[in-house]
Short mmCIF file of C-alpha atoms in Angstrom, two decimals:
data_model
loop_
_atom_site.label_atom_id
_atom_site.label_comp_id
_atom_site.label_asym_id
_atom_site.label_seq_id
_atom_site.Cartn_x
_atom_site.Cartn_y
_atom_site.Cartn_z
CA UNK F 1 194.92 41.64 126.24
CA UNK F 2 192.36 41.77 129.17
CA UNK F 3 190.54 38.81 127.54
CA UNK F 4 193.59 36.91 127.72
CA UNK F 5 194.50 37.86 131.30
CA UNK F 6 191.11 37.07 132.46
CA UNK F 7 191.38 33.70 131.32
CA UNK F 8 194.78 33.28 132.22
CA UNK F 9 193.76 34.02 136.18
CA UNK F 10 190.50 31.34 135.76
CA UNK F 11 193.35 29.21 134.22
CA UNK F 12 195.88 29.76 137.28
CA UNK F 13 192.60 29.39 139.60
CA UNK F 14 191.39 25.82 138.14
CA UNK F 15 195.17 24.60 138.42
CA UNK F 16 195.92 25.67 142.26
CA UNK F 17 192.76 23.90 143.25
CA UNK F 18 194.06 20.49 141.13
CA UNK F 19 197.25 20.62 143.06
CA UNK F 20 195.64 21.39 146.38
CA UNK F 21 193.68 18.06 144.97
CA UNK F 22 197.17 15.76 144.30
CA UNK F 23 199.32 17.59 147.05
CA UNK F 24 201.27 19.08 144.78
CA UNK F 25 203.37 22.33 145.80
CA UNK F 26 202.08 25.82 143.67
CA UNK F 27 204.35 28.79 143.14
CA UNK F 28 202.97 32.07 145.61
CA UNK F 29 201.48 35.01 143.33
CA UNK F 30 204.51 36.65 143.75
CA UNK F 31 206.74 33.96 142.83
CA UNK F 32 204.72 34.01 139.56
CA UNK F 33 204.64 37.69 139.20
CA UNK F 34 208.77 37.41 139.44
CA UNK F 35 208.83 34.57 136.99
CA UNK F 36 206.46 36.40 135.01
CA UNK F 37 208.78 39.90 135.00
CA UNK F 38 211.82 37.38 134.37
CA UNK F 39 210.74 35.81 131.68
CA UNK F 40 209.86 39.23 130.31
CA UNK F 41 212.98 41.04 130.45
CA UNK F 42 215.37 38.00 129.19
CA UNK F 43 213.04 37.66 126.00
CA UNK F 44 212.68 34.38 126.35
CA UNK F 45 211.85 32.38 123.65
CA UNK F 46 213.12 28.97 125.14
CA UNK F 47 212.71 28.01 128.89
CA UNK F 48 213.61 24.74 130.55
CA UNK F 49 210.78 24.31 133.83
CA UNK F 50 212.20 21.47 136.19
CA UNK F 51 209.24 20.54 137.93
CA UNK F 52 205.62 20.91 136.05
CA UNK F 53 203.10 19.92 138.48
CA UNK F 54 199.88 21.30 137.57
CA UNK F 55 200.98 24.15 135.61
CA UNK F 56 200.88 27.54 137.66
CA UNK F 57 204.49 28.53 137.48
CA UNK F 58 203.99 27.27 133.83
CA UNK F 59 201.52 29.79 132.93
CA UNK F 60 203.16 32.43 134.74
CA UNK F 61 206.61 32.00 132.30
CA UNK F 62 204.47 31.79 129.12
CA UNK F 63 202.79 34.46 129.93
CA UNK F 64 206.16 36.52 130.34
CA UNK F 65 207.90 35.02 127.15
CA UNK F 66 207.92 35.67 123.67
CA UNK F 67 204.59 34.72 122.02
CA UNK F 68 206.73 32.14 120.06
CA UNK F 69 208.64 31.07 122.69
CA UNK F 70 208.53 27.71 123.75
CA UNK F 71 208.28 26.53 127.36
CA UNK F 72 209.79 22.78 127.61
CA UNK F 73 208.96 21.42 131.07
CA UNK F 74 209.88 18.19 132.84
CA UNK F 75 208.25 15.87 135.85
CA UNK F 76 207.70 12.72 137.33
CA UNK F 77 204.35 12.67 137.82
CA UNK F 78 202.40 12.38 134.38
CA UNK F 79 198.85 12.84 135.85
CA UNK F 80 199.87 16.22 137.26
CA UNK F 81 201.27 17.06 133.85
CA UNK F 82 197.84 15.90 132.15
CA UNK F 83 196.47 18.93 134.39
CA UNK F 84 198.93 21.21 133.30
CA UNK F 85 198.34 20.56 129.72
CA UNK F 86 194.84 21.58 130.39
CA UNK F 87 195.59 24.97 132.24
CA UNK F 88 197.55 26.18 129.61
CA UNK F 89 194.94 25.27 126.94
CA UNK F 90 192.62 27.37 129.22
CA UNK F 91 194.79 29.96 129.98
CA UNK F 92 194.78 30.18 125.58
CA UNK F 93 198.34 29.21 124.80
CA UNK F 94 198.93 26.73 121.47
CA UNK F 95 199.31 23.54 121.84
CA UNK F 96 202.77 23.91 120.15
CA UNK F 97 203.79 26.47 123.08
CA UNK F 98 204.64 23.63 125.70
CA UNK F 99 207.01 20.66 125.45
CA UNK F 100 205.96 18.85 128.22
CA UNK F 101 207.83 15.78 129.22
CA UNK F 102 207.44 13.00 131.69
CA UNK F 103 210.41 11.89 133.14
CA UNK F 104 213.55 12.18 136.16
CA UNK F 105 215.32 15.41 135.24
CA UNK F 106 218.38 13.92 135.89
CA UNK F 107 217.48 11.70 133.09
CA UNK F 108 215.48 14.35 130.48
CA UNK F 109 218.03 17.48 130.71
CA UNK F 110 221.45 16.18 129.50
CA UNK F 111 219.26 15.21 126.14
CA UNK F 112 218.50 19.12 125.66
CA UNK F 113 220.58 21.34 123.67
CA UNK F 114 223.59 22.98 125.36
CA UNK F 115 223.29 26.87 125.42
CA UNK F 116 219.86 26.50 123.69
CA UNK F 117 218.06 28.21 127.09
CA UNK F 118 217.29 31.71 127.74
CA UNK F 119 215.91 30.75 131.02
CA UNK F 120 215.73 27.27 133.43
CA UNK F 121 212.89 27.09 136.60
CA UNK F 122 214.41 24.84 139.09
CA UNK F 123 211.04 23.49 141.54
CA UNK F 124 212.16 19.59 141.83
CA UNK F 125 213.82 18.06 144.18
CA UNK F 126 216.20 19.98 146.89
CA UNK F 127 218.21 16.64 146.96
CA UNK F 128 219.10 17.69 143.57
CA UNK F 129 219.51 21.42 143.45
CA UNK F 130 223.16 21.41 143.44
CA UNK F 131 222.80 18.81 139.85
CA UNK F 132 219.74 21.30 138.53
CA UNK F 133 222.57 23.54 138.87
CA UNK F 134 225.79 21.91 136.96
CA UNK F 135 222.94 20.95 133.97
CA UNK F 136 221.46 25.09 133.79
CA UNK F 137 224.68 26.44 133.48
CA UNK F 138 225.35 24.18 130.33
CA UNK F 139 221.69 24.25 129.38
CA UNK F 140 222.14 28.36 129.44
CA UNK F 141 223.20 30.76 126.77
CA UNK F 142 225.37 33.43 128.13
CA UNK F 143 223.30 36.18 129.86
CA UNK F 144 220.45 33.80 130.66
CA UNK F 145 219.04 33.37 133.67
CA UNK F 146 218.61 30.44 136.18
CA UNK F 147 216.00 30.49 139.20
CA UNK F 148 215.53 28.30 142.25
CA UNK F 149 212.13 28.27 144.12
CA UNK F 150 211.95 27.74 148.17
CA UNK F 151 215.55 28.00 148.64
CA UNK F 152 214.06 29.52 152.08
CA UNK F 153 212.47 26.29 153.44
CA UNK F 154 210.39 27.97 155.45
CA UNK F 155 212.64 29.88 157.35
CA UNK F 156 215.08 26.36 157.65
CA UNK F 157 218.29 27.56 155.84
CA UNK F 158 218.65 30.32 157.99
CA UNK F 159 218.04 28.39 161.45
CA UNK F 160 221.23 27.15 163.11
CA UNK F 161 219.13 23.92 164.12
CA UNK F 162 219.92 20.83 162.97
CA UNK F 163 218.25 20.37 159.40
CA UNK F 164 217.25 17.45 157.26
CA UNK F 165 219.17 16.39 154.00
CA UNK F 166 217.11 19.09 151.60
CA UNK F 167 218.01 22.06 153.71
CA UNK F 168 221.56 21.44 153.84
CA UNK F 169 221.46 20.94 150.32
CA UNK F 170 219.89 23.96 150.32
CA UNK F 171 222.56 25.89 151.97
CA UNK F 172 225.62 24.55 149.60
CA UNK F 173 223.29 25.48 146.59
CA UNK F 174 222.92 28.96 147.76
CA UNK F 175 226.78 28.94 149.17
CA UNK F 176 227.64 27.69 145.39
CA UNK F 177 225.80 30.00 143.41
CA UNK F 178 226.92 33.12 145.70
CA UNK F 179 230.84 31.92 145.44
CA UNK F 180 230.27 30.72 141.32
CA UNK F 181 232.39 33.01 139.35
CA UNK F 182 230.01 32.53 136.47
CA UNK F 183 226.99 33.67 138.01
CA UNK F 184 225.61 36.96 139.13
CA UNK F 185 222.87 36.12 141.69
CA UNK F 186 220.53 37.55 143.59
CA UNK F 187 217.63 36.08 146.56
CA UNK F 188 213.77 37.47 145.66
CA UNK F 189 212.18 37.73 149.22
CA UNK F 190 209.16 36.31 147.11
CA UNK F 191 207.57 32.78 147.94
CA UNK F 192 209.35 30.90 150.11
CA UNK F 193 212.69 32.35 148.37
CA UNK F 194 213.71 32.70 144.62
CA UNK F 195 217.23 32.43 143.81
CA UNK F 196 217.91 34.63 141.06
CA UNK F 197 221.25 34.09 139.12
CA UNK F 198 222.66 35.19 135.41
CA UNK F 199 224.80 33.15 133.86
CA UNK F 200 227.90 35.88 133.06
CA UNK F 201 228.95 36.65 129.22
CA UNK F 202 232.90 35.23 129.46
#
């Protein structure tokens, strides 16, 4: 096990430094501690990942699954997914233990399997949070989880300023998910903010 962690963190290391390279946005160590613990105590054998990039937040959830689970993850950008591939190949997971899949969301999730998820990673576009949302819940088996990363926008949702498109998006995600009668959520003070919610048993 410590042989595995120890290349996992190299792993995690290598793909920061190829998104500082592309500009693409990495999850905080906590943020992947959380995602970690999450995908740990759901069991998770199949998790949806909107948003790839270079694979951090990717190696954090496989890390937390079930060694057969299968991570399926989606983005636009199929160099930064070429990166990703390679992290988790150095961090020692299968080749068979990622789905990865280039592509809009908006396009790639209605082609999943309804209630086939024990867990979705939302880390796309804020334009489309409140969509990531409607496609989780039917992605979701009951008692599976969904999670939003930097629903804080660095300190933006909260400021009574006026705020670009994103943030007020922002604010009727979190306004939705608090008010959903299907969901159980909670905010993790991790990161710039991870929305936490459970998709209720009916």
């Amino acid at each position: 096990m410590e042989h595995a962690d120890s290349a996992a963190n190299v792993a995690l290391a290598w793909a920061r430094e190829r998104a500082l390279e592309v500009g693409a946005r990495s999850v905080s160590d906590g943020t992947g501690a959380a995602l970690r613990l999450l995908a740990a105590a759901t069991d998770a054998k199949a998790v949806a990942e909107i948003g790839t990039g270079t694979g951090v937040s990717g190696i954090h959830l496989l890390l937390g699954m079930r060694p057969d689970g299968v991570l399926t993850t989606v983005d636009i950008e199929p160099e930064r997914q070429q990166f990703a591939r390679q992290a988790f190949r150095a961090a020692g997971f299968a080749g068979n233990r990622a789905r990865i899949i280039a592509g809009r969301a908006l396009d790639v999730l209605p082609r999943l399997a309804d209630g086939g998820y024990d867990l979705v990673f939302c880390d796309g576009d804020h334009l489309e949070c409140l969509d990531y949302l409607g496609e989780s819940l039917r992605l979701l088996r009951p008692g599976g989880l969904v999670c939003f990363e930097g629903v804080f926008a660095e300190g933006r949702t909260v400021d009574s300023a006026a705020q670009p498109a994103e943030v007020l998006r922002l604010r009727d995600l979190l306004r939705t998910v608090r008010d959903s009668a299907e969901l159980l959520p909670s905010l993790l003070p991790v990161g710039d903010g991870l929305l936490c919610a459970v998709k209720r048993a009916r």
